[in-house]
């Protein structure tokens, strides 16, 4: 009895899924059939009457191909837990270069609006995945669509045949019912191998996507380096350089007053000594902002512990003590954690934070969690977007979970073969 109920449930679910696959796979052929009917209605003998149907076929196929393929991917992922990568070209960040022009990954434009508009059309219509989607819309109806249409076709035959009195019609109806019931649990399943075979990105598409990603990273790196150089120059000019100039003036004045006003000269020397100590502290802070000494001397784990001690949050660091990474990766992860801790204090109003560093095969994983109010998200030009681009240089990823009310959990994963 239990097996019978399970079979009935499987048949019902399979029948619904088969109907969905049939409808989705036949959307584009339905447009083609409508175009043929329109051409015949206008007059099949007149060649000009087929211009509009041909336009309808071309436009309808291009417009529907991507939504149909995306819908198939979602259905396959939901029904079978098989994720089929889309491979579509993603629009990279539009950045302003030091020349004043905007780089969109393809060309330089004078304004950000022109750069975004040019990027949108280039990405949408220059994507090789468009032809892959068109191919799938032609193959799916003849493979998964035909098989999935058997149960609904069998039900239709059963309804029409069993409603008539002729014996032959009744036989057809019974056969249709048998086909519908027997094939319902399985008729939708071919959509998975067909989608995996024809919807995954080709090696050429993956290579083109990687080239676009590297081009965007190059532009981001150029902008970031220019901004960092300007910051260092500004900090030196406004801080240590000004104090050193004042120190030189104080020493020159003290030298002149040494014979005539020794007390005043001693006071200037004391002020100069204090100024020298302050300048030294500022230089150390500047160097620490470029690359913390503890990061070079003791590695990522101890640098994060020092960062946690200096933070106003009640922060705990859990890590593998023997972990030591390549210096560029350590620097990226350190400043990533520093960015997240700053956000937790400044925006999330958190009181506690937890940092965990671990290895996962050849990957280094850093989890940062705070008890703030949540709601964190990526914004164009924001700190989290910059952190994602910084990690992308090393093929790293950033995962953010920050529901309203908290907590906020951020995971940074970077491949590292030196582990």
XYZ file of N, CA and C in Angstrom, residues 171-287:
351
model
N -9.659 1.875 -27.440
C -8.330 1.260 -27.325
C -7.245 2.322 -27.308
N -7.395 3.308 -28.203
C -6.427 4.415 -28.215
C -6.445 5.156 -26.881
N -7.622 5.358 -26.328
C -7.713 6.037 -25.045
C -7.047 5.271 -23.929
N -7.265 3.925 -23.911
C -6.622 3.102 -22.877
C -5.104 3.134 -23.021
N -4.625 3.008 -24.271
C -3.167 3.068 -24.494
C -2.593 4.424 -24.067
N -3.328 5.500 -24.379
C -2.861 6.817 -23.953
C -2.793 6.945 -22.450
N -3.784 6.376 -21.747
C -3.764 6.428 -20.282
C -2.591 5.637 -19.711
N -2.320 4.467 -20.316
C -1.186 3.656 -19.856
C 0.133 4.398 -20.064
N 0.282 5.010 -21.241
C 1.507 5.763 -21.515
C 1.660 6.918 -20.532
N 0.564 7.613 -20.245
C 0.631 8.757 -19.334
C 1.011 8.326 -17.925
N 0.373 7.258 -17.430
C 0.642 6.815 -16.053
C 2.039 6.207 -15.928
N 2.427 5.377 -16.905
C 3.731 4.709 -16.819
C 4.894 5.669 -17.058
N 4.688 6.647 -17.932
C 5.803 7.537 -18.271
C 5.906 8.799 -17.452
N 4.863 9.115 -16.669
C 4.860 10.371 -15.922
C 6.040 10.533 -14.963
N 6.429 9.490 -14.196
C 7.558 9.699 -13.267
C 8.903 9.906 -13.949
N 9.001 9.571 -15.247
C 10.309 9.586 -15.914
C 10.387 10.534 -17.107
N 9.276 10.977 -17.630
C 9.295 11.714 -18.894
C 10.016 13.044 -18.782
N 10.027 13.654 -17.594
C 10.673 14.963 -17.449
C 12.184 14.857 -17.258
N 12.682 13.683 -16.919
C 14.088 13.543 -16.517
C 15.105 13.815 -17.629
N 14.825 13.579 -18.907
C 15.837 13.901 -19.931
C 16.235 15.371 -19.984
N 15.449 16.253 -19.370
C 15.810 17.664 -19.418
C 17.135 17.925 -18.711
N 17.473 17.111 -17.711
C 18.737 17.332 -16.985
C 19.958 17.058 -17.860
N 20.105 15.852 -18.457
C 21.300 15.644 -19.301
C 21.341 16.559 -20.517
N 20.192 16.885 -21.081
C 20.187 17.802 -22.228
C 20.676 19.182 -21.810
N 20.223 19.669 -20.653
C 20.668 20.983 -20.173
C 22.151 20.980 -19.839
N 22.615 19.918 -19.191
C 24.040 19.839 -18.849
C 24.892 19.792 -20.112
N 24.422 19.074 -21.120
C 25.225 18.909 -22.342
C 25.256 20.173 -23.181
N 24.137 20.867 -23.303
C 24.052 21.954 -24.277
C 23.987 23.353 -23.654
N 23.851 23.472 -22.345
C 23.758 24.795 -21.729
C 25.005 25.203 -20.955
N 25.917 24.281 -20.710
C 27.125 24.667 -19.979
C 28.045 25.485 -20.894
N 28.833 26.387 -20.329
C 29.717 27.210 -21.160
C 30.828 26.381 -21.778
N 31.156 26.718 -22.997
C 32.247 26.034 -23.695
C 33.592 26.547 -23.181
N 34.680 25.822 -23.439
C 36.005 26.323 -23.016
C 36.331 27.695 -23.593
N 35.935 27.951 -24.837
C 36.206 29.271 -25.431
C 35.447 30.367 -24.689
N 34.201 30.096 -24.294
C 33.425 31.087 -23.547
C 34.025 31.319 -22.169
N 34.454 30.232 -21.514
C 35.088 30.389 -20.203
C 36.372 31.194 -20.312
N 37.144 30.959 -21.382
C 38.385 31.719 -21.576
C 38.083 33.186 -21.836
N 37.068 33.478 -22.657
C 36.705 34.865 -22.924
C 36.237 35.563 -21.653
N 35.473 34.850 -20.824
C 35.023 35.440 -19.558
C 36.209 35.742 -18.651
N 37.191 34.843 -18.650
C 38.375 35.061 -17.817
C 39.173 36.261 -18.304
N 39.274 36.425 -19.619
C 39.993 37.577 -20.175
C 39.296 38.881 -19.774
N 37.961 38.901 -19.862
C 37.221 40.099 -19.450
C 37.421 40.391 -17.968
N 37.421 39.328 -17.172
C 37.620 39.518 -15.732
C 39.002 40.086 -15.437
N 40.027 39.564 -16.125
C 41.385 40.061 -15.903
C 41.533 41.506 -16.378
N 40.850 41.867 -17.462
C 40.900 43.250 -17.929
C 40.286 44.191 -16.899
N 39.153 43.778 -16.321
C 38.534 44.608 -15.283
C 39.421 44.699 -14.054
N 40.059 43.589 -13.676
C 40.957 43.618 -12.531
C 42.154 44.526 -12.785
N 42.658 44.539 -14.013
C 43.783 45.417 -14.338
C 43.401 46.877 -14.169
N 42.205 47.238 -14.644
C 41.751 48.616 -14.477
C 41.577 48.959 -13.003
N 40.995 48.034 -12.218
C 40.809 48.280 -10.791
C 42.149 48.437 -10.086
N 43.116 47.590 -10.465
C 44.429 47.668 -9.829
C 45.104 48.994 -10.133
N 44.989 49.456 -11.376
C 45.589 50.742 -11.740
C 44.981 51.886 -10.930
N 43.660 51.889 -10.822
C 42.993 52.937 -10.062
C 43.362 52.864 -8.588
N 43.389 51.637 -8.032
C 43.715 51.473 -6.614
C 45.144 51.915 -6.314
N 46.071 51.581 -7.199
C 47.455 51.986 -6.987
C 47.594 53.505 -7.040
N 46.914 54.137 -7.985
C 46.978 55.597 -8.067
C 46.395 56.248 -6.819
N 45.270 55.714 -6.332
C 44.655 56.262 -5.121
C 45.555 56.061 -3.905
N 46.205 54.899 -3.824
C 47.088 54.643 -2.689
C 48.308 55.560 -2.725
N 48.848 55.797 -3.903
C 49.996 56.715 -4.008
C 49.597 58.120 -3.593
N 48.395 58.574 -4.023
C 47.926 59.900 -3.623
C 47.719 59.983 -2.109
N 47.219 58.897 -1.514
C 47.014 58.904 -0.064
C 48.341 59.013 0.679
N 49.340 58.243 0.216
C 50.648 58.294 0.873
C 51.265 59.683 0.730
N 51.173 60.248 -0.472
C 51.716 61.596 -0.680
C 51.011 62.624 0.209
N 49.683 62.514 0.325
C 48.932 63.465 1.148
C 49.292 63.315 2.623
N 49.406 62.066 3.094
C 49.754 61.850 4.495
C 51.156 62.359 4.806
N 52.081 62.144 3.875
C 53.449 62.649 4.109
C 53.490 64.168 4.080
N 52.760 64.751 3.115
C 52.804 66.203 2.974
C 52.137 66.906 4.156
N 50.992 66.389 4.583
C 50.250 67.055 5.646
C 50.736 66.691 7.042
N 51.415 65.573 7.184
C 51.815 65.122 8.509
C 53.301 65.217 8.757
N 54.010 64.127 8.419
C 55.424 64.032 8.782
C 56.262 65.111 8.113
N 55.992 65.425 6.849
C 56.802 66.435 6.157
C 56.662 67.805 6.811
N 55.432 68.184 7.144
C 55.239 69.485 7.795
C 55.944 69.542 9.145
N 55.863 68.464 9.908
C 56.528 68.455 11.216
C 58.048 68.485 11.069
N 58.575 67.801 10.057
C 60.027 67.834 9.861
C 60.509 69.214 9.437
N 59.709 69.896 8.608
C 60.067 71.277 8.252
C 60.070 72.163 9.482
N 59.046 72.018 10.323
C 58.992 72.789 11.564
C 60.148 72.433 12.491
N 60.522 71.155 12.486
C 61.666 70.732 13.295
C 62.950 71.419 12.829
N 63.145 71.484 11.507
C 64.334 72.170 10.994
C 64.356 73.640 11.347
N 63.209 74.324 11.278
C 63.148 75.740 11.663
C 63.437 75.924 13.140
N 62.914 75.022 13.979
C 63.157 75.133 15.417
C 64.637 74.952 15.732
N 65.290 74.009 15.075
C 66.719 73.800 15.307
C 67.545 74.994 14.833
N 67.162 75.557 13.683
C 67.888 76.729 13.191
C 67.722 77.909 14.141
N 66.527 78.106 14.683
C 66.288 79.198 15.629
C 67.039 78.950 16.922
N 67.036 77.688 17.388
C 67.771 77.375 18.625
C 69.267 77.618 18.455
N 69.781 77.322 17.280
C 71.210 77.566 17.036
C 71.543 79.045 17.129
N 70.661 79.898 16.637
C 70.912 81.343 16.699
C 70.772 81.884 18.120
N 69.871 81.264 18.905
C 69.632 81.771 20.266
C 70.550 81.145 21.310
N 71.385 80.205 20.899
C 72.208 79.497 21.863
C 73.128 80.449 22.644
N 73.645 81.485 21.988
C 74.566 82.409 22.649
C 73.830 83.517 23.400
N 72.722 83.989 22.838
C 72.041 85.154 23.427
C 70.942 84.773 24.415
N 70.231 83.662 24.164
C 69.106 83.272 25.038
C 69.110 81.756 25.192
N 69.995 81.236 26.059
C 70.108 79.781 26.200
C 68.804 79.127 26.661
N 68.063 79.781 27.558
C 66.823 79.164 28.058
C 65.805 78.972 26.929
N 65.680 79.992 26.104
C 64.759 79.887 24.981
C 65.223 78.822 23.990
N 66.560 78.739 23.809
C 67.097 77.717 22.904
C 66.814 76.314 23.433
N 66.951 76.126 24.756
C 66.654 74.812 25.332
C 65.175 74.461 25.168
N 64.305 75.446 25.325
C 62.871 75.195 25.151
C 62.565 74.777 23.712
N 63.212 75.438 22.749
C 63.002 75.068 21.351
C 63.526 73.668 21.062
N 64.644 73.318 21.713
C 65.178 71.968 21.513
C 64.240 70.904 22.078
N 63.624 71.200 23.241
C 62.658 70.259 23.800
C 61.448 70.099 22.868
N 60.982 71.227 22.326
C 59.866 71.146 21.381
C 60.258 70.375 20.119
N 61.509 70.572 19.685
C 61.969 69.845 18.496
C 62.043 68.350 18.764
N 62.485 67.979 19.962
C 62.543 66.558 20.304
C 61.137 65.942 20.317
N 60.174 66.685 20.893
C 58.792 66.195 20.901
C 58.241 66.084 19.481
N 58.586 67.082 18.644
C 58.134 67.024 17.258
C 58.748 65.858 16.507
N 60.020 65.559 16.787
C 60.670 64.428 16.132
C 60.003 63.112 16.537
N 59.638 62.979 17.824
C 58.955 61.768 18.284
C 57.585 61.627 17.624
N 56.884 62.760 17.509
C 55.574 62.716 16.856
C 55.700 62.337 15.384
N 56.706 62.905 14.707
C 56.918 62.571 13.293
C 57.260 61.097 13.122
N 58.056 60.570 14.038
C 58.413 59.160 13.969
C 57.175 58.280 14.152
N 56.298 58.684 15.080
C 55.056 57.922 15.284
C 54.182 57.957 14.045
N 54.067 59.129 13.421
C 53.254 59.237 12.217
C 53.823 58.402 11.080
N 55.162 58.402 10.957
C 55.771 57.574 9.914
C 55.522 56.088 10.162
N 55.575 55.680 11.423
C 55.291 54.278 11.745
C 53.843 53.921 11.419
N 52.908 54.829 11.731
C 51.511 54.581 11.407
C 51.301 54.493 9.888
N 52.030 55.340 9.149
C 51.917 55.304 7.691
C 52.442 53.993 7.135
N 53.598 53.548 7.655
C 54.157 52.277 7.212
C 53.235 51.124 7.584
